[in-house]
Short mmCIF file of C-alpha atoms in Angstrom, two decimals:
data_model
loop_
_atom_site.label_atom_id
_atom_site.label_comp_id
_atom_site.label_asym_id
_atom_site.label_seq_id
_atom_site.Cartn_x
_atom_site.Cartn_y
_atom_site.Cartn_z
CA MET Q 1141 134.09 154.88 117.68
CA PRO Q 1142 130.95 156.75 118.81
CA ARG Q 1143 131.09 160.44 119.63
CA PHE Q 1144 130.62 161.22 123.31
CA ALA Q 1145 129.08 164.32 124.88
CA ALA Q 1146 129.55 165.21 128.54
CA ASN Q 1147 126.37 165.70 130.52
CA VAL Q 1148 127.29 168.77 132.54
CA SER Q 1149 124.37 168.31 134.92
CA LEU Q 1150 125.95 165.10 136.27
CA LEU Q 1151 129.63 165.45 135.35
CA PHE Q 1152 132.16 168.03 136.54
CA THR Q 1153 129.92 168.91 139.47
CA GLU Q 1154 133.08 169.71 141.43
CA GLN Q 1155 132.71 173.12 139.76
CA PRO Q 1156 129.87 175.64 139.36
CA PHE Q 1157 127.65 174.95 136.36
CA LEU Q 1158 129.02 177.58 134.01
CA GLN Q 1159 132.60 176.45 134.66
CA ARG Q 1160 131.84 172.85 133.74
CA PHE Q 1161 131.93 173.64 130.03
CA GLU Q 1162 135.59 174.55 130.08
CA ALA Q 1163 136.30 171.53 132.27
CA ALA Q 1164 134.60 169.30 129.70
CA ALA Q 1165 136.63 170.85 126.90
CA GLN Q 1166 139.84 170.35 128.86
CA ALA Q 1167 138.90 166.69 129.34
CA GLY Q 1168 138.70 166.25 125.56
CA PHE Q 1169 134.97 166.54 124.89
CA GLU Q 1170 133.76 168.43 121.85
CA ALA Q 1171 130.10 168.51 122.87
CA VAL Q 1172 127.92 168.62 125.96
CA GLU Q 1173 124.33 168.03 126.96
CA CYS Q 1174 122.46 168.96 130.12
CA LEU Q 1175 119.21 168.27 131.88
CA PHE Q 1176 117.90 171.79 132.45
CA PRO Q 1177 119.89 174.95 131.65
CA TYR Q 1178 117.14 177.25 132.89
CA SER Q 1179 118.64 178.34 136.21
CA HIS Q 1180 121.09 180.47 134.22
CA ALA Q 1181 120.34 183.08 131.60
CA ALA Q 1182 120.61 181.73 128.08
CA THR Q 1183 123.18 184.42 127.29
CA GLU Q 1184 125.40 183.16 130.12
CA VAL Q 1185 125.21 179.55 128.95
CA ALA Q 1186 125.83 180.62 125.36
CA ALA Q 1187 128.94 182.53 126.47
CA ALA Q 1188 130.23 179.47 128.36
CA LEU Q 1189 129.75 177.34 125.26
CA ARG Q 1190 131.43 179.89 123.03
CA ASP Q 1191 134.38 180.41 125.35
CA SER Q 1192 134.96 176.65 125.70
CA GLY Q 1193 134.56 175.92 122.00
CA LEU Q 1194 131.87 173.34 122.71
CA ARG Q 1195 128.44 172.77 121.24
CA MET Q 1196 125.39 171.67 123.18
CA VAL Q 1197 123.63 168.78 121.46
CA LEU Q 1198 120.65 168.22 123.78
CA HIS Q 1199 118.70 169.61 126.67
CA ASN Q 1200 115.34 168.77 128.22
CA ALA Q 1201 112.24 170.90 128.18
CA PRO Q 1202 111.35 172.20 131.66
CA PRO Q 1203 109.82 169.32 133.67
CA GLY Q 1204 107.41 171.26 135.86
CA GLN Q 1205 108.08 171.45 139.59
CA TRP Q 1206 111.05 169.11 139.81
CA GLN Q 1207 111.64 169.57 143.53
CA GLN Q 1208 108.01 168.63 144.18
CA GLY Q 1209 108.42 165.42 142.22
CA GLU Q 1210 107.14 166.38 138.79
CA ARG Q 1211 108.94 164.67 135.90
CA GLY Q 1212 107.39 166.36 132.92
CA LEU Q 1213 104.02 167.82 132.00
CA ALA Q 1214 103.04 166.20 128.71
CA CYS Q 1215 100.58 163.62 130.06
CA LEU Q 1216 98.91 165.81 132.69
CA PRO Q 1217 95.33 166.87 131.89
CA GLY Q 1218 94.64 170.43 132.99
CA ARG Q 1219 98.29 171.45 132.65
CA GLU Q 1220 98.24 172.09 128.91
CA ASP Q 1221 99.02 175.80 129.28
CA ASP Q 1222 101.94 174.99 131.57
CA PHE Q 1223 103.19 172.51 129.01
CA LYS Q 1224 103.04 175.03 126.19
CA GLN Q 1225 104.84 177.63 128.29
CA SER Q 1226 107.55 175.13 129.19
CA LEU Q 1227 108.01 174.24 125.53
CA ALA Q 1228 108.25 177.90 124.58
CA GLN Q 1229 111.00 178.35 127.17
CA ALA Q 1230 112.82 175.30 125.84
CA LEU Q 1231 112.66 176.74 122.34
CA ARG Q 1232 114.04 180.09 123.48
CA TYR Q 1233 117.04 178.34 125.01
CA ALA Q 1234 117.46 176.01 122.04
CA ASP Q 1235 117.57 179.04 119.76
CA ALA Q 1236 120.06 180.90 121.93
CA LEU Q 1237 122.29 177.85 122.43
CA GLU Q 1238 121.84 176.42 118.91
CA VAL Q 1239 120.68 173.11 120.37
CA PRO Q 1240 119.36 170.78 117.64
CA ARG Q 1241 117.21 168.46 119.77
CA VAL Q 1242 114.96 168.76 122.83
CA HIS Q 1243 113.80 165.92 125.07
CA VAL Q 1244 110.13 166.35 126.01
CA MET Q 1245 109.48 164.51 129.27
CA ALA Q 1246 106.24 162.57 129.57
CA GLY Q 1247 105.47 163.05 133.25
CA LEU Q 1248 104.13 160.70 135.90
CA VAL Q 1249 100.79 159.01 135.25
CA PRO Q 1250 98.22 161.16 137.11
CA ALA Q 1251 96.44 159.31 139.91
CA GLY Q 1252 92.75 158.67 139.42
CA VAL Q 1253 92.68 159.76 135.78
CA PRO Q 1254 91.47 157.22 133.19
CA HIS Q 1255 94.18 155.93 130.86
CA ALA Q 1256 92.34 157.16 127.78
CA THR Q 1257 92.16 160.69 129.20
CA TRP Q 1258 95.79 161.21 130.11
CA HIS Q 1259 97.00 159.36 127.02
CA ALA Q 1260 94.94 161.65 124.78
CA THR Q 1261 96.41 164.67 126.55
CA TRP Q 1262 99.90 163.25 126.07
CA ARG Q 1263 99.43 162.69 122.34
CA ALA Q 1264 97.93 166.14 121.82
CA ASN Q 1265 100.76 167.83 123.70
CA LEU Q 1266 103.38 165.88 121.77
CA ARG Q 1267 101.79 166.79 118.46
CA HIS Q 1268 101.93 170.44 119.49
CA ALA Q 1269 105.55 170.08 120.58
CA ALA Q 1270 106.58 168.27 117.40
CA HIS Q 1271 104.96 170.99 115.28
CA GLU Q 1272 106.60 173.84 117.20
CA LEU Q 1273 110.01 172.17 117.23
CA ALA Q 1274 109.78 171.33 113.53
CA ALA Q 1275 108.97 174.96 112.74
CA ALA Q 1276 112.18 175.87 114.58
CA GLY Q 1277 114.17 173.21 112.72
CA ARG Q 1278 114.64 171.02 115.78
CA GLN Q 1279 114.07 167.41 116.72
CA MET Q 1280 111.75 166.22 119.49
CA LEU Q 1281 113.04 163.28 121.51
CA LEU Q 1282 111.12 160.79 123.64
CA GLU Q 1283 113.06 158.85 126.29
CA PRO Q 1284 111.75 155.79 128.13
CA LEU Q 1285 112.75 155.77 131.82
CA ASN Q 1286 112.91 152.65 133.93
CA SER Q 1287 110.30 152.10 136.63
CA HIS Q 1288 112.89 151.35 139.34
CA ASP Q 1289 114.37 154.86 139.21
CA VAL Q 1290 111.23 156.74 138.19
CA PRO Q 1291 108.14 154.85 139.40
CA GLY Q 1292 104.97 155.81 137.61
CA TYR Q 1293 106.64 157.46 134.63
CA ALA Q 1294 104.29 157.37 131.65
CA LEU Q 1295 106.90 156.21 129.12
CA GLY Q 1296 108.48 153.06 130.48
CA SER Q 1297 109.82 151.01 127.59
CA VAL Q 1298 111.36 151.23 124.15
CA GLY Q 1299 108.41 149.31 122.69
CA GLN Q 1300 105.99 151.84 124.12
CA ALA Q 1301 108.04 154.65 122.60
CA GLU Q 1302 107.92 152.94 119.21
CA GLN Q 1303 104.13 152.74 119.41
CA LEU Q 1304 103.92 156.40 120.34
CA LEU Q 1305 106.17 157.43 117.45
CA ASP Q 1306 103.99 155.36 115.12
CA ALA Q 1307 100.90 157.17 116.37
CA LEU Q 1308 102.45 160.64 116.10
CA GLN Q 1309 103.85 160.21 112.57
CA ALA Q 1310 105.97 163.33 113.12
CA PRO Q 1311 109.09 163.37 110.92
CA ASN Q 1312 111.09 165.27 113.53
CA ALA Q 1313 110.17 162.94 116.44
CA ALA Q 1314 112.75 160.34 117.45
CA LEU Q 1315 113.78 157.98 120.21
CA GLN Q 1316 116.29 158.97 122.87
CA PHE Q 1317 117.85 155.61 123.66
CA ASP Q 1318 119.35 155.60 127.14
CA ILE Q 1319 121.44 152.45 127.50
CA TYR Q 1320 121.19 152.50 131.30
CA HIS Q 1321 117.39 152.71 131.34
CA ALA Q 1322 117.05 150.11 128.58
CA GLN Q 1323 119.24 147.65 130.47
CA ARG Q 1324 117.22 148.07 133.65
CA THR Q 1325 113.95 147.71 131.77
CA GLN Q 1326 114.54 144.92 129.28
CA GLY Q 1327 118.20 144.12 128.55
CA GLU Q 1328 119.02 142.64 125.12
CA LEU Q 1329 120.72 145.92 124.22
CA ALA Q 1330 122.42 144.82 121.01
CA SER Q 1331 119.33 143.27 119.43
CA THR Q 1332 117.12 146.15 120.53
CA LEU Q 1333 119.50 148.71 119.04
CA THR Q 1334 119.65 146.74 115.80
CA ARG Q 1335 115.86 147.00 115.54
CA VAL Q 1336 115.33 150.60 116.59
CA LEU Q 1337 118.44 152.41 115.35
CA PRO Q 1338 116.65 154.08 112.40
CA ARG Q 1339 114.42 155.81 114.97
CA VAL Q 1340 117.20 156.87 117.35
CA GLY Q 1341 118.02 160.57 117.47
CA HIS Q 1342 120.34 160.48 120.48
CA MET Q 1343 121.82 158.00 122.96
CA GLN Q 1344 122.96 158.20 126.56
CA LEU Q 1345 124.95 155.87 128.77
CA ALA Q 1346 125.68 154.77 132.31
CA ASP Q 1347 126.44 151.38 133.80
CA VAL Q 1348 124.19 149.11 135.84
CA PRO Q 1349 123.90 148.99 138.80
CA GLY Q 1350 124.49 152.39 140.33
CA ARG Q 1351 124.32 154.56 137.21
CA HIS Q 1352 128.08 155.07 137.28
CA GLN Q 1353 130.65 155.21 134.48
CA PRO Q 1354 131.18 152.35 132.00
CA GLY Q 1355 133.29 149.57 133.48
CA THR Q 1356 131.73 149.70 136.94
CA GLY Q 1357 128.88 147.30 136.26
CA GLU Q 1358 127.38 144.59 134.10
CA ILE Q 1359 127.12 146.20 130.66
CA ALA Q 1360 129.78 145.07 128.17
CA TYR Q 1361 130.47 148.54 126.85
CA PRO Q 1362 133.49 147.72 124.60
CA PHE Q 1363 131.33 145.19 122.75
CA LEU Q 1364 128.38 147.59 122.66
CA PHE Q 1365 130.44 150.47 121.24
CA GLU Q 1366 131.72 148.18 118.47
CA HIS Q 1367 128.14 147.05 117.79
CA ILE Q 1368 126.93 150.66 117.58
CA ASP Q 1369 129.72 151.38 115.09
CA ARG Q 1370 128.76 148.36 113.00
CA LEU Q 1371 125.18 149.61 112.89
CA GLY Q 1372 126.42 152.92 111.48
CA TYR Q 1373 125.21 155.26 114.22
CA ASN Q 1374 126.79 158.69 113.68
CA GLY Q 1375 125.04 160.67 116.41
CA TRP Q 1376 126.13 161.55 119.93
CA ILE Q 1377 126.14 159.45 123.09
CA GLY Q 1378 125.63 161.54 126.20
CA CYS Q 1379 127.63 160.55 129.27
CA GLU Q 1380 124.84 160.82 131.82
CA TYR Q 1381 126.29 159.06 134.84
CA HIS Q 1382 127.25 159.69 138.44
CA PRO Q 1383 131.03 159.37 138.69
CA THR Q 1384 132.61 157.24 141.37
CA GLY Q 1385 135.14 159.69 142.74
CA SER Q 1386 135.95 162.80 140.73
CA THR Q 1387 134.74 163.25 137.18
CA GLN Q 1388 138.30 163.24 135.87
CA GLU Q 1389 139.02 159.95 137.63
CA SER Q 1390 135.89 158.43 136.11
CA LEU Q 1391 136.94 159.07 132.50
CA GLY Q 1392 139.40 156.20 132.18
CA TRP Q 1393 136.87 154.23 130.10
CA LEU Q 1394 136.64 156.98 127.49
CA PRO Q 1395 138.25 155.93 124.20
CA ARG Q 1396 140.87 158.50 123.38
CA ALA Q 1397 139.96 158.40 119.71
CA ALA Q 1398 136.44 159.65 120.46
#
């Protein structure tokens, strides 16, 4: 059975952020992930991890001005210095929290900028990020997001991510396969995973529609978990969903052997 990590940005939100780690441990998780840990000092987050006995397996690099709608900086011409500063912050937290992989968000396609221009900026920034993360012994992840939830996002499909990984040729760059986004974008989850699994560094899940816990929507998760096992995936699957009701009530789907 796959190993599951609680996303403490979306789960256990009944409690303040730093208390969610202990709540996740009490619920049976051995690992967590989060979107952005940067609103708390790295020492505070590290203490919460240590006290709960958990490890953090993933966080995102800072996305820019999230509240103003930014969803990453990598593809934005003229924001290269901001991108490098955000990556440096991500690396400081990854070092302090011993996080092995960092998701580098692409950003929204900038209006009025030729495709060749922003795409060249994107590739250059990703090469820089891959180099810096490799020097720190960490993996860089690229995650396609569906256009229904994040209109205009530069990385919109698994196929596009494969092409980008081919172009980068960075040994520490990998695909972050979010089952929810892949279902909304293209479906055919089992066959897609069979093809791309060698390039997958991390997975995430939620059901469709609604982005709630497995069992609330159309994805046949019991079958998919068995398929993932048959493929030999030994990484983590982050539980990145919005619970219906309390987090604890939403965990009934979770295999107890996980």
